[in-house]
Amino acid sequence: MESQGEGDSCTQPPADGYLMHAGYAFDGDGGCISDARHHATAFLETARTEHHLTVSDHAKDLTVLVVSELVTNVLKYAPGPVLMELRATAELVDVVVWDTDPTVPATLAADPGRVGTRMCRPAAW
């Protein structure tokens, strides 16, 4: 399992209003899901300790769940390298994941009987 990233230590505040951001690249093997969760947890811990942001356990749990689901979907539908970016303000965390499939994902109509394909709201602090 190989991961790279400027995200091992958070970068300076970007000009777009985020207090912190980090980027990670994963090789796309099955172990990268766990690695992505680990990086998300470390990112939020840095938000707490170095940036003095209040990060609730609920927000941490939701963020790690979203990271896990998104990276899992990449491996399921577009095997190969995975890029992940985490960005935070005082109120929210953004999780952005890129894959190698050039096809834009389609939005599906709601179906309460369908398993999976859930939509998640951003986690608030």
PDB file of C-alpha atoms in Angstrom:
ATOM      1  CA  MET A   1       0.000   0.000   0.000  1.00  0.00           C
ATOM      2  CA  GLU A   2       1.567   3.227  -1.106  1.00  0.00           C
ATOM      3  CA  SER A   3       0.366   6.690  -0.244  1.00  0.00           C
ATOM      4  CA  GLN A   4       1.894  10.009  -0.975  1.00  0.00           C
ATOM      5  CA  GLY A   5       0.769  13.367   0.122  1.00  0.00           C
ATOM      6  CA  GLU A   6       1.479  16.844   1.105  1.00  0.00           C
ATOM      7  CA  GLY A   7      -1.201  15.901   3.606  1.00  0.00           C
ATOM      8  CA  ASP A   8       1.109  14.220   6.088  1.00  0.00           C
ATOM      9  CA  SER A   9       1.493  17.732   7.412  1.00  0.00           C
ATOM     10  CA  CYS A  10      -1.130  20.352   6.723  1.00  0.00           C
ATOM     11  CA  THR A  11      -0.316  23.175   4.364  1.00  0.00           C
ATOM     12  CA  GLN A  12      -0.573  26.898   4.947  1.00  0.00           C
ATOM     13  CA  PRO A  13      -4.083  28.360   4.809  1.00  0.00           C
ATOM     14  CA  PRO A  14      -5.145  28.561   1.166  1.00  0.00           C
ATOM     15  CA  ALA A  15      -6.400  31.791  -0.348  1.00  0.00           C
ATOM     16  CA  ASP A  16      -9.922  30.401  -0.843  1.00  0.00           C
ATOM     17  CA  GLY A  17     -10.918  30.780   2.817  1.00  0.00           C
ATOM     18  CA  TYR A  18     -10.057  27.330   4.130  1.00  0.00           C
ATOM     19  CA  LEU A  19      -8.042  27.270   7.331  1.00  0.00           C
ATOM     20  CA  MET A  20      -6.203  24.112   6.345  1.00  0.00           C
ATOM     21  CA  HIS A  21      -6.015  21.615   3.527  1.00  0.00           C
ATOM     22  CA  ALA A  22      -4.108  18.482   2.645  1.00  0.00           C
ATOM     23  CA  GLY A  23      -3.793  16.245  -0.407  1.00  0.00           C
ATOM     24  CA  TYR A  24      -3.080  12.535  -0.681  1.00  0.00           C
ATOM     25  CA  ALA A  25      -2.392  10.104  -3.531  1.00  0.00           C
ATOM     26  CA  PHE A  26      -3.043   6.383  -3.164  1.00  0.00           C
ATOM     27  CA  ASP A  27      -2.049   3.593  -5.538  1.00  0.00           C
ATOM     28  CA  GLY A  28      -5.542   2.094  -5.606  1.00  0.00           C
ATOM     29  CA  ASP A  29      -4.961  -1.225  -3.870  1.00  0.00           C
ATOM     30  CA  GLY A  30      -7.445  -2.473  -1.277  1.00  0.00           C
ATOM     31  CA  GLY A  31      -5.355  -1.146   1.599  1.00  0.00           C
ATOM     32  CA  CYS A  32      -5.781   2.451   0.508  1.00  0.00           C
ATOM     33  CA  ILE A  33      -9.252   2.589   2.109  1.00  0.00           C
ATOM     34  CA  SER A  34      -7.750   2.118   5.546  1.00  0.00           C
ATOM     35  CA  ASP A  35      -4.920   4.498   4.696  1.00  0.00           C
ATOM     36  CA  ALA A  36      -7.411   7.186   3.609  1.00  0.00           C
ATOM     37  CA  ARG A  37      -9.346   6.793   6.885  1.00  0.00           C
ATOM     38  CA  HIS A  38      -6.090   7.105   8.827  1.00  0.00           C
ATOM     39  CA  HIS A  39      -5.185  10.326   6.986  1.00  0.00           C
ATOM     40  CA  ALA A  40      -8.663  11.784   7.590  1.00  0.00           C
ATOM     41  CA  THR A  41      -8.390  11.028  11.308  1.00  0.00           C
ATOM     42  CA  ALA A  42      -4.915  12.590  11.479  1.00  0.00           C
ATOM     43  CA  PHE A  43      -6.127  15.642   9.524  1.00  0.00           C
ATOM     44  CA  LEU A  44      -8.944  16.237  12.006  1.00  0.00           C
ATOM     45  CA  GLU A  45      -6.611  15.708  14.952  1.00  0.00           C
ATOM     46  CA  THR A  46      -4.344  18.382  13.466  1.00  0.00           C
ATOM     47  CA  ALA A  47      -7.398  20.647  13.154  1.00  0.00           C
ATOM     48  CA  ARG A  48      -7.990  20.162  16.889  1.00  0.00           C
ATOM     49  CA  THR A  49      -4.430  20.415  18.172  1.00  0.00           C
ATOM     50  CA  GLU A  50      -2.628  22.816  15.851  1.00  0.00           C
ATOM     51  CA  HIS A  51      -5.473  24.974  14.539  1.00  0.00           C
ATOM     52  CA  HIS A  52      -7.550  24.861  17.746  1.00  0.00           C
ATOM     53  CA  LEU A  53     -10.747  24.019  15.857  1.00  0.00           C
ATOM     54  CA  THR A  54     -13.560  22.355  17.733  1.00  0.00           C
ATOM     55  CA  VAL A  55     -14.083  19.007  16.007  1.00  0.00           C
ATOM     56  CA  SER A  56     -16.837  16.913  17.541  1.00  0.00           C
ATOM     57  CA  ASP A  57     -16.544  13.140  17.693  1.00  0.00           C
ATOM     58  CA  HIS A  58     -19.681  12.998  15.528  1.00  0.00           C
ATOM     59  CA  ALA A  59     -18.076  15.167  12.834  1.00  0.00           C
ATOM     60  CA  LYS A  60     -14.924  13.034  12.964  1.00  0.00           C
ATOM     61  CA  ASP A  61     -16.924   9.820  12.642  1.00  0.00           C
ATOM     62  CA  LEU A  62     -18.979  11.190   9.724  1.00  0.00           C
ATOM     63  CA  THR A  63     -15.887  12.464   7.932  1.00  0.00           C
ATOM     64  CA  VAL A  64     -14.116   9.114   8.256  1.00  0.00           C
ATOM     65  CA  LEU A  65     -17.281   7.344   7.031  1.00  0.00           C
ATOM     66  CA  VAL A  66     -17.551   9.636   3.989  1.00  0.00           C
ATOM     67  CA  VAL A  67     -13.856   9.122   3.183  1.00  0.00           C
ATOM     68  CA  SER A  68     -14.279   5.356   3.472  1.00  0.00           C
ATOM     69  CA  GLU A  69     -17.374   5.310   1.247  1.00  0.00           C
ATOM     70  CA  LEU A  70     -15.887   7.559  -1.432  1.00  0.00           C
ATOM     71  CA  VAL A  71     -12.583   5.700  -1.654  1.00  0.00           C
ATOM     72  CA  THR A  72     -14.447   2.364  -1.662  1.00  0.00           C
ATOM     73  CA  ASN A  73     -16.579   3.587  -4.584  1.00  0.00           C
ATOM     74  CA  VAL A  74     -13.457   4.597  -6.488  1.00  0.00           C
ATOM     75  CA  LEU A  75     -12.005   1.119  -6.076  1.00  0.00           C
ATOM     76  CA  LYS A  76     -15.330  -0.468  -7.047  1.00  0.00           C
ATOM     77  CA  TYR A  77     -16.029   1.597 -10.168  1.00  0.00           C
ATOM     78  CA  ALA A  78     -12.707   3.063 -11.323  1.00  0.00           C
ATOM     79  CA  PRO A  79      -9.767   0.953 -10.160  1.00  0.00           C
ATOM     80  CA  GLY A  80      -6.438   2.678 -10.174  1.00  0.00           C
ATOM     81  CA  PRO A  81      -4.863   5.658  -8.491  1.00  0.00           C
ATOM     82  CA  VAL A  82      -6.985   7.659  -6.064  1.00  0.00           C
ATOM     83  CA  LEU A  83      -6.475  11.299  -5.126  1.00  0.00           C
ATOM     84  CA  MET A  84      -8.067  12.737  -2.006  1.00  0.00           C
ATOM     85  CA  GLU A  85      -8.139  16.295  -0.749  1.00  0.00           C
ATOM     86  CA  LEU A  86      -9.331  17.387   2.685  1.00  0.00           C
ATOM     87  CA  ARG A  87     -10.110  21.046   3.400  1.00  0.00           C
ATOM     88  CA  ALA A  88     -11.433  22.636   6.575  1.00  0.00           C
ATOM     89  CA  THR A  89     -12.959  25.865   7.774  1.00  0.00           C
ATOM     90  CA  ALA A  90     -14.065  26.589  11.331  1.00  0.00           C
ATOM     91  CA  GLU A  91     -17.515  25.187  10.465  1.00  0.00           C
ATOM     92  CA  LEU A  92     -17.010  22.341   7.996  1.00  0.00           C
ATOM     93  CA  VAL A  93     -14.730  19.848   6.336  1.00  0.00           C
ATOM     94  CA  ASP A  94     -14.739  19.131   2.589  1.00  0.00           C
ATOM     95  CA  VAL A  95     -13.746  15.725   1.270  1.00  0.00           C
ATOM     96  CA  VAL A  96     -12.855  15.603  -2.426  1.00  0.00           C
ATOM     97  CA  VAL A  97     -11.913  12.345  -4.163  1.00  0.00           C
ATOM     98  CA  TRP A  98     -10.762  11.925  -7.765  1.00  0.00           C
ATOM     99  CA  ASP A  99     -10.590   8.697  -9.743  1.00  0.00           C
ATOM    100  CA  THR A 100      -9.348   7.612 -13.166  1.00  0.00           C
ATOM    101  CA  ASP A 101     -12.752   7.144 -14.841  1.00  0.00           C
ATOM    102  CA  PRO A 102     -13.464  10.005 -17.287  1.00  0.00           C
ATOM    103  CA  THR A 103     -17.231   9.393 -17.024  1.00  0.00           C
ATOM    104  CA  VAL A 104     -19.100  11.863 -14.834  1.00  0.00           C
ATOM    105  CA  PRO A 105     -21.174  10.080 -12.153  1.00  0.00           C
ATOM    106  CA  ALA A 106     -24.922  10.119 -12.731  1.00  0.00           C
ATOM    107  CA  THR A 107     -27.394  11.140 -10.059  1.00  0.00           C
ATOM    108  CA  LEU A 108     -29.915   8.387  -9.370  1.00  0.00           C
ATOM    109  CA  ALA A 109     -33.501   8.947  -8.279  1.00  0.00           C
ATOM    110  CA  ALA A 110     -34.215   8.155  -4.645  1.00  0.00           C
ATOM    111  CA  ASP A 111     -35.134   4.506  -4.060  1.00  0.00           C
ATOM    112  CA  PRO A 112     -35.715   3.519  -0.417  1.00  0.00           C
ATOM    113  CA  GLY A 113     -35.382  -0.169  -1.343  1.00  0.00           C
ATOM    114  CA  ARG A 114     -31.939   0.206  -2.901  1.00  0.00           C
ATOM    115  CA  VAL A 115     -28.915  -0.758  -0.824  1.00  0.00           C
ATOM    116  CA  GLY A 116     -25.981   1.611  -1.161  1.00  0.00           C
ATOM    117  CA  THR A 117     -25.700   4.693  -3.361  1.00  0.00           C
ATOM    118  CA  ARG A 118     -26.539   6.982  -0.459  1.00  0.00           C
ATOM    119  CA  MET A 119     -26.073  10.726  -0.489  1.00  0.00           C
ATOM    120  CA  CYS A 120     -24.203  12.264   2.458  1.00  0.00           C
ATOM    121  CA  ARG A 121     -24.334  15.796   3.767  1.00  0.00           C
ATOM    122  CA  PRO A 122     -21.119  17.562   4.781  1.00  0.00           C
ATOM    123  CA  ALA A 123     -20.157  17.055   8.378  1.00  0.00           C
ATOM    124  CA  ALA A 124     -20.447  20.180  10.498  1.00  0.00           C
ATOM    125  CA  TRP A 125     -18.178  20.759  13.426  1.00  0.00           C
TER     126      TRP A 125
END
